[in-house]
XYZ file of C-alpha atoms in Angstrom:
707
model
C 64.849 62.649 -51.249
C 61.968 59.990 -52.275
C 58.459 60.268 -53.292
C 55.729 60.274 -50.550
C 53.838 57.496 -52.377
C 56.442 55.205 -51.655
C 57.554 56.272 -48.004
C 55.617 54.200 -45.599
C 55.855 54.762 -41.506
C 55.671 51.404 -39.691
C 56.932 50.268 -36.180
C 58.561 47.084 -36.668
C 59.453 45.010 -33.045
C 61.992 42.967 -31.171
C 61.195 40.903 -27.918
C 62.719 42.835 -24.694
C 63.395 46.268 -27.096
C 61.535 49.778 -27.580
C 59.920 49.760 -30.862
C 61.321 51.413 -33.473
C 59.034 53.820 -35.966
C 60.998 54.314 -38.704
C 59.764 55.263 -42.747
C 60.581 52.133 -45.256
C 61.700 53.391 -48.217
C 59.725 51.046 -51.203
C 62.466 51.524 -53.396
C 65.204 49.806 -51.550
C 66.478 46.741 -51.316
C 64.852 45.051 -47.911
C 68.086 43.916 -47.166
C 68.778 47.247 -46.652
C 66.177 47.987 -44.614
C 66.872 44.586 -41.943
C 70.517 45.298 -41.715
C 69.541 49.372 -40.219
C 66.791 47.973 -38.100
C 69.260 45.088 -36.845
C 71.858 47.955 -36.390
C 68.978 49.908 -34.250
C 69.297 47.203 -31.881
C 73.456 46.377 -32.395
C 72.040 42.906 -34.017
C 74.565 41.052 -36.058
C 74.679 39.270 -38.894
C 71.407 40.549 -40.656
C 71.524 38.740 -43.374
C 70.191 36.155 -40.289
C 66.784 38.358 -40.464
C 63.577 38.669 -41.783
C 60.348 41.042 -41.958
C 57.045 39.766 -40.387
C 53.729 40.828 -40.151
C 53.515 41.478 -36.219
C 49.412 40.567 -35.944
C 47.026 38.540 -39.019
C 48.279 35.418 -40.038
C 51.928 36.643 -39.929
C 53.155 36.170 -42.472
C 57.279 36.410 -44.291
C 57.430 40.431 -46.065
C 59.920 39.294 -49.407
C 60.470 41.187 -52.535
C 57.495 39.991 -54.072
C 55.116 40.319 -51.363
C 55.821 44.081 -49.704
C 54.313 46.291 -51.576
C 51.266 45.000 -49.536
C 52.421 46.687 -46.511
C 50.376 49.870 -45.881
C 50.651 53.025 -43.152
C 50.882 52.459 -39.711
C 51.081 48.206 -40.267
C 53.460 46.443 -37.334
C 56.244 44.263 -38.113
C 58.343 42.339 -36.219
C 62.174 41.040 -36.790
C 62.754 37.494 -36.472
C 65.357 35.812 -38.151
C 65.044 34.439 -41.315
C 63.120 31.282 -42.649
C 65.551 29.680 -44.294
C 67.335 29.736 -40.517
C 63.675 28.770 -38.544
C 62.785 25.768 -40.986
C 66.551 24.625 -39.870
C 65.883 25.542 -35.803
C 62.301 23.193 -36.398
C 63.701 20.250 -38.501
C 66.792 19.614 -35.638
C 64.007 20.062 -32.947
C 61.482 17.723 -34.720
C 64.133 15.303 -35.051
C 65.253 15.632 -31.319
C 64.560 13.262 -28.088
C 62.471 15.363 -26.289
C 59.239 15.114 -26.323
C 58.867 18.231 -25.016
C 60.883 19.538 -27.451
C 60.069 17.904 -30.266
C 55.776 19.031 -29.362
C 56.426 22.795 -29.429
C 58.504 22.604 -32.216
C 55.671 20.572 -34.816
C 53.089 23.329 -33.378
C 55.239 26.289 -34.734
C 56.161 24.084 -38.024
C 51.650 23.938 -38.425
C 51.449 27.399 -37.565
C 54.732 28.307 -40.059
C 53.728 26.041 -42.518
C 50.987 28.654 -43.957
C 53.579 30.919 -45.082
C 55.098 30.158 -48.874
C 58.173 31.307 -47.911
C 58.992 29.113 -45.382
C 57.745 26.492 -46.519
C 59.590 26.961 -49.441
C 62.612 26.876 -47.743
C 61.318 23.933 -45.199
C 61.141 21.830 -48.101
C 63.577 22.635 -49.466
C 65.697 20.546 -46.689
C 63.385 17.708 -47.381
C 61.436 18.540 -44.941
C 57.861 17.093 -45.594
C 60.062 12.875 -46.121
C 60.724 13.982 -42.544
C 57.173 14.630 -41.465
C 56.172 11.379 -43.792
C 58.523 9.315 -41.383
C 57.626 10.949 -38.337
C 53.045 9.411 -39.269
C 54.463 6.683 -41.358
C 56.108 5.436 -37.933
C 53.430 4.843 -36.135
C 54.930 5.991 -33.086
C 52.429 9.785 -33.350
C 49.822 10.104 -31.043
C 47.727 12.705 -29.650
C 48.258 16.618 -29.471
C 51.961 15.778 -31.775
C 50.282 13.832 -34.953
C 47.151 16.194 -35.398
C 50.338 19.584 -35.891
C 51.901 16.643 -37.913
C 49.368 16.464 -40.293
C 48.726 19.282 -40.457
C 51.846 21.238 -41.155
C 51.858 17.766 -43.780
C 48.791 19.445 -45.168
C 49.921 22.723 -45.313
C 53.917 22.581 -46.936
C 52.006 19.696 -49.892
C 49.542 22.611 -50.466
C 52.013 25.468 -52.111
C 51.675 22.417 -54.852
C 55.727 22.509 -54.721
C 55.813 18.739 -54.595
C 53.869 16.410 -56.582
C 51.529 14.454 -54.408
C 52.929 11.496 -56.052
C 55.289 11.423 -54.365
C 53.293 10.515 -51.277
C 54.178 6.884 -50.234
C 51.696 3.535 -50.020
C 52.855 3.052 -46.186
C 51.915 6.792 -45.996
C 48.851 6.511 -46.718
C 48.252 2.941 -45.298
C 48.807 4.568 -42.210
C 46.378 7.807 -43.295
C 43.405 5.471 -43.870
C 44.079 3.478 -40.904
C 43.221 6.448 -38.725
C 40.493 7.530 -40.726
C 39.204 3.585 -40.298
C 39.536 3.270 -36.752
C 36.614 3.623 -34.877
C 37.617 5.657 -32.620
C 40.539 8.329 -33.153
C 41.129 11.512 -32.111
C 38.973 14.475 -33.386
C 41.712 16.842 -34.678
C 43.721 13.678 -36.679
C 40.699 12.466 -38.064
C 39.629 16.000 -39.777
C 43.638 16.082 -40.994
C 43.141 12.166 -42.020
C 39.652 13.365 -44.506
C 41.443 16.105 -45.508
C 44.654 14.925 -46.871
C 43.076 11.623 -48.230
C 40.945 14.319 -50.078
C 43.475 15.832 -51.326
C 45.111 12.811 -53.105
C 42.776 12.339 -54.760
C 41.939 14.942 -55.886
C 45.596 15.691 -57.360
C 47.204 12.772 -58.288
C 45.430 9.601 -60.350
C 47.097 7.113 -59.246
C 47.207 7.783 -55.485
C 43.352 7.630 -56.401
C 43.086 4.193 -57.263
C 45.682 3.753 -53.798
C 43.347 5.593 -51.833
C 40.164 3.188 -52.841
C 41.805 0.761 -51.875
C 42.955 1.278 -48.726
C 39.594 3.761 -47.778
C 35.575 2.312 -48.676
C 32.401 3.991 -49.365
C 30.753 1.907 -46.493
C 33.083 2.567 -43.690
C 32.965 6.634 -44.641
C 28.983 5.754 -44.172
C 30.494 5.695 -40.117
C 31.428 8.880 -40.121
C 28.437 10.908 -40.814
C 26.537 9.283 -38.589
C 28.305 11.522 -35.738
C 27.005 14.679 -33.702
C 29.807 16.576 -35.294
C 29.316 18.847 -38.125
C 32.978 19.225 -39.390
C 33.701 15.647 -39.305
C 30.930 14.713 -41.840
C 32.141 17.850 -43.978
C 35.182 16.453 -44.515
C 33.501 13.239 -45.042
C 31.910 13.923 -47.832
C 33.950 15.690 -49.208
C 36.342 12.673 -48.935
C 32.895 10.685 -50.704
C 32.247 13.331 -53.461
C 36.313 13.219 -54.231
C 35.796 9.178 -54.828
C 33.129 9.387 -56.995
C 34.650 12.333 -58.600
C 37.384 11.048 -59.745
C 35.307 7.059 -60.388
C 36.066 5.202 -63.309
C 32.530 4.613 -64.812
C 30.890 1.485 -63.583
C 28.101 3.890 -63.803
C 25.772 1.165 -62.073
C 28.193 0.096 -59.275
C 28.793 4.344 -58.703
C 24.714 4.228 -58.944
C 24.093 1.567 -56.070
C 27.423 3.750 -53.855
C 25.508 7.611 -54.023
C 22.037 6.258 -53.272
C 23.324 4.789 -50.490
C 25.079 7.914 -49.272
C 22.359 9.988 -49.734
C 20.049 8.168 -47.535
C 22.663 8.065 -44.976
C 22.556 12.172 -45.294
C 19.650 12.057 -44.077
C 20.225 12.259 -41.510
C 22.866 15.438 -41.937
C 19.729 17.078 -43.047
C 17.381 16.644 -40.049
C 19.452 17.063 -38.103
C 18.893 20.573 -35.005
C 21.790 21.946 -35.828
C 21.806 25.087 -39.257
C 23.478 23.487 -41.984
C 27.273 25.378 -42.603
C 28.226 26.626 -45.640
C 31.286 23.861 -46.640
C 28.733 21.711 -46.036
C 26.311 22.878 -48.251
C 28.181 22.836 -50.518
C 29.323 19.521 -50.075
C 25.861 18.876 -50.251
C 25.363 20.691 -53.814
C 28.321 17.926 -54.896
C 27.101 15.415 -54.227
C 23.517 16.617 -55.338
C 25.016 17.249 -59.176
C 27.156 14.193 -59.027
C 23.507 11.631 -58.099
C 22.128 14.253 -61.220
C 25.160 13.734 -63.468
C 24.442 9.573 -63.558
C 21.192 10.842 -65.925
C 23.368 12.248 -68.254
C 24.146 8.375 -69.576
C 21.028 7.821 -70.666
C 19.255 11.264 -71.581
C 22.518 11.550 -74.029
C 21.722 8.021 -75.278
C 19.365 7.600 -78.852
C 16.149 4.581 -78.237
C 16.972 2.252 -81.537
C 14.383 1.312 -82.972
C 14.939 -2.272 -84.220
C 15.960 -2.535 -80.357
C 13.019 -5.400 -79.522
C 14.093 -5.207 -76.088
C 13.776 -1.166 -75.640
C 10.652 -1.339 -78.053
C 9.357 -3.878 -75.672
C 8.888 -1.482 -72.903
C 6.793 0.756 -75.820
C 4.435 -2.670 -75.627
C 4.327 -1.978 -71.654
C 3.338 0.424 -71.728
C 0.612 0.019 -73.779
C 0.068 -3.316 -72.365
C -0.919 -1.393 -68.635
C -2.482 0.848 -69.925
C -4.905 -0.495 -71.951
C -4.796 -4.717 -70.520
C -8.491 -4.727 -70.594
C -8.896 -4.573 -73.933
C -9.156 -8.291 -76.371
C -6.155 -8.527 -78.651
C -6.822 -8.901 -82.597
C -5.299 -12.217 -83.730
C -4.813 -10.556 -87.428
C -1.518 -8.979 -87.894
C -3.144 -5.819 -89.775
C -5.722 -5.657 -87.102
C -3.504 -5.700 -84.608
C -1.631 -3.132 -86.028
C -3.982 -1.476 -86.624
C -5.341 -1.718 -82.653
C -1.531 -0.392 -82.367
C -1.841 2.834 -83.908
C -4.534 3.680 -81.789
C -3.525 3.198 -78.952
C -0.282 5.128 -79.097
C -2.075 7.967 -80.005
C -4.314 7.712 -77.790
C -1.195 7.286 -75.543
C 0.415 10.217 -77.118
C 3.238 9.861 -78.705
C 4.103 12.171 -81.854
C 4.542 8.917 -84.408
C 1.500 6.839 -83.637
C 3.062 4.220 -86.473
C 6.440 3.678 -84.901
C 6.469 5.334 -81.314
C 10.078 4.843 -80.421
C 10.982 7.690 -83.120
C 9.981 10.359 -80.488
C 13.118 9.112 -78.280
C 15.766 9.547 -81.130
C 16.081 13.353 -79.813
C 18.421 14.168 -76.887
C 18.430 15.106 -74.893
C 16.109 13.148 -73.196
C 16.808 10.501 -75.191
C 16.161 7.402 -72.884
C 15.494 9.222 -69.789
C 12.116 9.735 -70.705
C 11.317 6.533 -71.056
C 12.829 5.269 -68.161
C 10.833 7.797 -66.441
C 7.423 6.751 -67.927
C 8.305 3.504 -67.418
C 8.783 3.772 -63.622
C 5.345 5.979 -62.810
C 3.476 2.829 -65.124
C 5.186 1.006 -63.172
C 5.392 2.365 -59.067
C 1.912 4.651 -59.583
C -0.053 2.032 -61.638
C -3.281 4.534 -61.107
C -1.633 7.161 -61.772
C -0.633 6.776 -65.219
C -3.893 4.803 -65.747
C -5.760 7.388 -64.980
C -4.064 10.481 -66.264
C -4.146 8.390 -70.334
C -7.622 7.638 -69.850
C -8.507 10.832 -69.209
C -7.619 11.363 -72.432
C -7.430 9.480 -74.891
C -11.584 9.410 -74.114
C -12.062 13.011 -74.555
C -13.642 14.635 -77.974
C -13.091 18.254 -77.144
C -9.487 18.462 -78.420
C -8.610 19.241 -74.987
C -6.831 15.691 -74.687
C -3.200 15.973 -72.743
C -0.631 13.823 -75.443
C 0.945 12.247 -72.052
C 3.679 10.751 -74.338
C 4.684 13.938 -75.885
C 4.317 15.583 -72.585
C 6.571 12.934 -70.817
C 9.205 13.624 -73.168
C 8.819 17.322 -73.148
C 9.054 17.487 -69.034
C 11.732 15.104 -68.918
C 14.022 17.561 -70.905
C 12.711 20.362 -69.143
C 13.698 18.318 -65.346
C 17.151 17.928 -67.123
C 17.588 21.506 -67.994
C 16.477 22.985 -64.217
C 18.850 20.749 -61.940
C 21.361 21.215 -65.111
C 22.263 17.769 -65.007
C 25.025 16.542 -67.107
C 27.075 19.747 -65.757
C 30.232 20.399 -62.744
C 29.283 21.033 -59.982
C 29.681 24.955 -59.261
C 32.716 25.832 -56.548
C 31.135 27.691 -53.809
C 27.433 27.152 -55.137
C 25.654 25.564 -51.810
C 21.948 25.138 -54.640
C 21.240 21.887 -52.580
C 18.109 20.858 -52.581
C 17.276 18.675 -49.285
C 13.959 16.558 -50.695
C 16.299 15.298 -53.164
C 17.839 13.462 -49.933
C 14.784 11.719 -49.133
C 14.252 9.662 -51.101
C 16.746 6.508 -53.214
C 14.609 6.896 -56.638
C 14.371 10.784 -56.068
C 14.886 11.843 -59.480
C 12.084 9.595 -60.623
C 8.739 10.839 -57.952
C 10.070 14.599 -58.721
C 8.529 12.932 -62.848
C 5.937 11.494 -60.990
C 4.272 14.731 -59.631
C 5.809 17.297 -61.824
C 3.909 14.935 -64.619
C 0.430 14.969 -63.045
C 1.298 18.934 -62.449
C 1.808 20.075 -65.879
C -1.826 17.366 -66.349
C -3.355 19.262 -63.534
C -2.255 23.144 -65.516
C -3.225 21.714 -68.670
C -7.293 21.150 -67.691
C -7.263 24.673 -66.025
C -5.853 26.403 -68.360
C -7.903 24.171 -70.812
C -4.674 23.708 -73.242
C -5.232 22.480 -77.037
C -2.518 21.128 -79.178
C -2.138 24.422 -80.544
C -1.033 25.426 -76.989
C 1.785 22.939 -75.201
C 4.148 25.786 -75.350
C 2.506 27.925 -73.465
C 1.282 24.603 -70.649
C 5.027 23.748 -70.789
C 5.908 27.532 -70.360
C 3.728 28.104 -67.118
C 4.574 24.614 -65.215
C 8.508 25.640 -65.841
C 7.439 28.547 -64.444
C 5.643 26.439 -61.311
C 9.073 23.973 -60.152
C 10.694 26.610 -60.414
C 9.222 28.437 -58.345
C 8.429 25.801 -55.652
C 11.934 24.596 -55.692
C 13.369 28.413 -55.223
C 11.271 27.465 -52.121
C 13.595 24.574 -50.131
C 10.427 21.868 -50.326
C 12.270 19.196 -46.977
C 10.221 16.607 -48.816
C 8.440 14.896 -51.396
C 4.804 16.104 -49.891
C 5.469 19.455 -49.306
C 6.963 20.243 -53.079
C 3.274 19.114 -53.773
C 2.016 21.492 -50.721
C 3.903 23.949 -52.692
C 2.575 23.097 -55.975
C -1.410 23.069 -54.873
C -0.836 26.738 -53.776
C 0.981 27.473 -57.786
C -1.762 26.867 -59.783
C -2.205 28.089 -63.519
C -4.381 31.506 -61.722
C -2.253 32.066 -58.343
C 0.974 32.215 -61.188
C -1.703 34.040 -63.693
C -1.449 36.949 -60.045
C 1.998 37.017 -59.463
C 2.915 37.683 -63.257
C 0.340 40.632 -63.507
C 1.536 41.751 -59.948
C 5.043 41.360 -61.396
C 4.439 42.913 -64.571
C 2.920 46.161 -62.786
C 5.505 46.220 -60.831
C 7.862 46.748 -63.705
C 6.166 49.553 -65.025
C 5.288 48.910 -68.355
C 3.559 51.808 -69.487
C 3.891 53.817 -72.600
C 2.055 56.383 -73.217
C 3.727 60.133 -73.449
C 2.316 61.103 -70.055
C 3.728 58.840 -68.147
C 6.915 58.431 -69.998
C 7.674 62.656 -69.063
C 6.711 61.832 -65.140
C 8.995 59.248 -65.219
C 11.968 60.799 -66.619
C 11.258 63.963 -63.901
C 11.036 61.321 -60.918
C 14.046 59.633 -62.049
C 16.799 62.091 -60.489
C 14.862 62.037 -57.056
C 15.036 58.564 -56.735
C 18.096 57.032 -58.202
C 19.727 60.154 -55.236
C 17.618 57.623 -52.977
C 19.446 54.568 -54.263
C 22.966 56.391 -54.153
C 22.302 57.449 -50.010
C 20.992 53.715 -49.704
C 23.736 52.615 -51.171
C 26.444 54.520 -48.924
C 24.788 53.259 -45.668
C 25.290 49.963 -46.702
C 28.764 50.439 -47.500
C 29.334 52.025 -43.884
C 27.737 49.261 -42.473
C 30.012 47.054 -44.628
C 30.252 43.615 -44.316
C 32.075 40.644 -44.647
C 33.937 39.123 -47.503
C 35.553 35.113 -48.059
C 39.589 35.785 -49.493
C 40.085 33.805 -52.440
C 41.747 30.976 -52.982
C 41.843 29.550 -48.658
C 40.963 26.103 -48.721
C 37.431 25.084 -47.444
C 39.361 23.230 -44.366
C 40.708 26.612 -42.773
C 38.487 29.838 -44.972
C 39.602 32.671 -43.487
C 36.809 36.257 -43.990
C 38.580 39.722 -44.161
C 35.174 42.664 -43.367
C 35.816 46.696 -45.730
C 33.841 49.207 -44.359
C 33.426 53.334 -45.517
C 33.476 55.659 -42.483
C 30.816 57.311 -41.371
C 31.882 60.338 -43.427
C 32.181 59.244 -46.944
C 36.561 59.432 -46.474
C 37.797 56.762 -45.303
C 37.998 52.489 -46.584
C 38.545 50.806 -43.827
C 39.174 47.238 -43.610
C 40.955 43.734 -41.973
C 41.161 40.058 -42.044
C 39.044 38.072 -39.433
C 39.464 34.260 -37.943
C 35.136 33.962 -38.897
C 32.385 35.804 -40.220
C 31.330 38.096 -37.734
C 27.594 38.329 -37.322
C 27.588 41.632 -36.708
C 28.384 45.297 -37.666
C 32.441 44.886 -36.770
C 34.098 48.110 -34.971
C 36.647 50.575 -36.990
C 38.378 49.510 -33.816
C 39.265 45.867 -34.995
C 40.004 46.754 -38.611
C 43.354 47.529 -39.073
C 43.829 49.278 -43.057
C 43.249 51.918 -44.153
C 42.291 53.759 -47.838
C 41.471 57.082 -48.347
C 38.229 57.603 -50.253
C 41.263 60.431 -52.825
C 43.677 57.687 -53.366
C 41.107 55.412 -54.978
C 41.678 55.848 -58.740
C 38.407 53.284 -60.733
C 36.470 50.080 -59.636
C 37.124 47.054 -62.481
C 34.593 44.193 -62.394
C 35.160 41.060 -63.177
C 37.919 39.541 -65.634
C 39.677 42.891 -65.822
C 40.405 42.365 -62.260
C 43.954 42.130 -61.228
C 42.795 38.430 -58.815
C 41.012 37.084 -61.762
C 43.925 37.504 -64.174
C 46.307 35.278 -61.766
C 43.634 32.552 -61.684
C 44.150 30.242 -64.573
C 41.537 29.536 -66.698
C 40.217 25.902 -65.468
C 39.999 27.598 -61.834
C 38.145 30.224 -63.330
C 33.994 29.924 -63.167
C 31.437 31.954 -64.607
C 29.297 32.989 -60.838
C 32.957 33.797 -59.624
C 34.078 36.210 -62.078
C 30.391 38.146 -61.729
C 31.133 38.976 -57.905
C 33.963 39.650 -58.491
C 35.685 43.325 -58.744
C 39.140 45.662 -57.317
C 39.061 49.177 -56.437
C 43.023 50.772 -58.135
C 44.185 53.248 -55.759
C 46.963 55.462 -55.501
C 50.079 54.712 -56.324
C 49.128 51.477 -57.873
C 47.999 48.917 -55.057
C 44.302 47.333 -55.832
C 41.931 46.163 -52.662
C 40.546 42.807 -54.870
C 36.882 42.096 -54.068
C 34.459 38.201 -54.089
C 31.223 39.418 -52.921
C 29.064 37.016 -51.089
C 25.660 37.451 -53.191
C 24.961 39.581 -56.371
C 23.502 41.448 -53.544
C 26.023 42.508 -52.130
C 28.364 42.648 -55.073
C 25.492 45.236 -56.434
C 25.383 46.654 -53.294
C 29.422 47.387 -53.094
C 30.557 48.265 -57.150
C 27.333 50.890 -56.991
C 28.508 52.334 -53.685
C 31.833 52.910 -54.299
C 30.941 54.510 -57.805
C 28.684 56.617 -56.092
C 31.670 57.493 -54.248
C 33.563 58.687 -57.599
C 31.047 61.253 -58.798
C 30.545 57.915 -61.237
C 26.576 56.663 -62.745
C 25.376 53.779 -61.530
C 25.291 50.396 -63.691
C 24.486 47.287 -61.854
C 21.207 45.354 -63.048
C 19.403 45.501 -58.777
C 19.735 49.228 -59.195
C 17.625 49.326 -62.812
C 15.619 47.031 -60.681
C 15.087 49.103 -57.376
C 15.056 52.105 -59.987
C 12.097 50.800 -61.809
C 10.048 49.814 -58.162
C 11.030 53.106 -56.320
C 9.864 55.013 -59.933
C 5.948 53.113 -60.404
C 5.768 52.803 -56.529
C 5.524 56.718 -57.522
C 3.477 56.860 -60.203
C 1.699 55.166 -58.567
C 0.897 57.547 -55.471
C 1.003 60.607 -57.506
C -1.818 59.304 -60.426
C -3.945 57.229 -57.455
C -6.712 60.186 -57.620
C -5.699 60.899 -60.905
C -8.393 60.774 -63.589
C -6.938 62.321 -66.318
C -2.760 62.424 -66.403
C -1.992 66.066 -66.416
C 1.792 67.186 -66.353
C 2.137 71.057 -64.595
C 4.800 73.249 -66.004
C 7.678 73.041 -63.880
C 8.923 69.516 -62.187
C 8.603 69.459 -58.322
C 11.370 69.883 -55.919
C 14.217 67.679 -55.293
C 14.576 67.329 -51.761
C 17.591 69.191 -50.159
C 17.958 65.790 -47.640
C 17.407 62.051 -49.736
C 17.037 60.569 -46.356
C 13.838 62.176 -45.593
C 12.485 61.931 -49.463
C 8.314 60.845 -48.787
C 5.793 59.864 -51.604
C 3.621 62.742 -51.072
C 3.386 65.589 -53.863
C 0.153 67.682 -54.778
C -0.674 67.602 -58.250
C -3.538 70.351 -59.672
């Protein structure tokens, strides 16, 4: 008799017959099991049948995927993938419109299955679908299902996108360029063009000839956020693959940014995928600065030196220009010193470090020309000071530019799944330069508030970085709102915030405090464990890794109230609240869990190629390994959820929790408890015996009496 671990109890359905309840031996060939099932219903030709899941995506079961079947799963006996592909191909090529439409509907659903897709593609199915599109005779639902099936089949990566014909591209581009076209057809056409651009260099040029950014702009002005998302995704793909014509790309990006204001300022909330596409667009815009950021100034280039002369002229235009060469040099040296350059004799040398390179000079010139009064005020009020508290404008502008490039990650590629866009950068066609102008005024103001001298330069820059990062974290919707946020983050407020955070971290190192901390820690840790387990009982929603944006899938997992079973199951969309246990079809006994692994040790991270892995996904990945050799793979939506689940699972297994969030929670709670205990004490004394640990952590309170 096979071991119990190799037996899975399932139900198998067949239309018009009672379900068969069988014990599936996972060591037996799948064909043998299917033959027995067919014999039970007196069906001949078992090789023409296969098993599929009855619920969810209803994927075919293969020898490779059968290990995912769990006890209690409902399966369905169906015709084999090859037979299904052959029948659908015949029906699609039939002359009956109704029969063809029903076949295309079923094909659109089955094409997501990799087993079926491989069979259909081997029968030249993709060519058949392409010819249907090229003919231009399909419209409405029939065309929408054709495009859906085509995209699903191509996304399996079995055939190359380079095989796509020019006539097919022209037909798809035509749907995008039409003023009035069905929404479902437009969505799929945009998605197909995006995949072409991203997956083939040669197709990029063909698509770029048929579709312009200007034509896509119109789709940003509609009210349908799905269409807006697909349009921005295609625009981003075109920019990512665009040749190095910086001027043309820069103009086009600013054009797109302007029209994205319609998206951001709409009444509806921005969905996750739209936020990601806006973030990608923001990154692409900032990356146009990389070339100037990494360009050193040539001290012998007269055109570049003229920019520095222009800065001097605007600041000190009222002064007479001496006629003698020596007098002119002496006056220029004095002016460059007042402008705050490090090299007074040849300030061009200040721009030879990269980053920020010539980008710093560009920012300074923009400030001097567009905000001339502000520029002159900053320069003159510091150049006239004699108390060693002058703020060196040139040095500050260069270092500030470098800092802003670091904060906004100029030159780095966008991260998959990141949604961190800043609405204010979509409100001005020169948002980067205006952002610099706001920040240089902040720096000058903070310098005066700190009464800084040249020796305090690095300290001031640290405070300014903190002011900017805190303000950006508040997501101001405009540059004016940014100014208001920064006004509230003056130097005094930064000191207050630092002091508050320092106190909450509890840096006391005296022996009595250390001893008291050690006594409190087990109680607090028990509280945190209980909180983690309570959160696991509420459950969390996770995104299925590897699913495409246009058909994003979710699944939900939660711990039973008695902490003995993990329940999980697929969802069609992200839930708004708690998902009942009845809706979760799968479960794992906690007693079967062997270990919890994280990061690169997770099976689903090892399977991913190095190019697709990114740091953020690795940091949020964890897996549950359970008997016999199964895994349940997670990618947490946030760092907070990651810590909740990894800590909670460790607590279930009786192991020590070790996430950074746990340590932060622990430090905060211990500090609160210690302050309450020491609040009324003038002299700290530690009793001989530790306070009793409460039996029920949930009823824990912070009231203790010390003698």
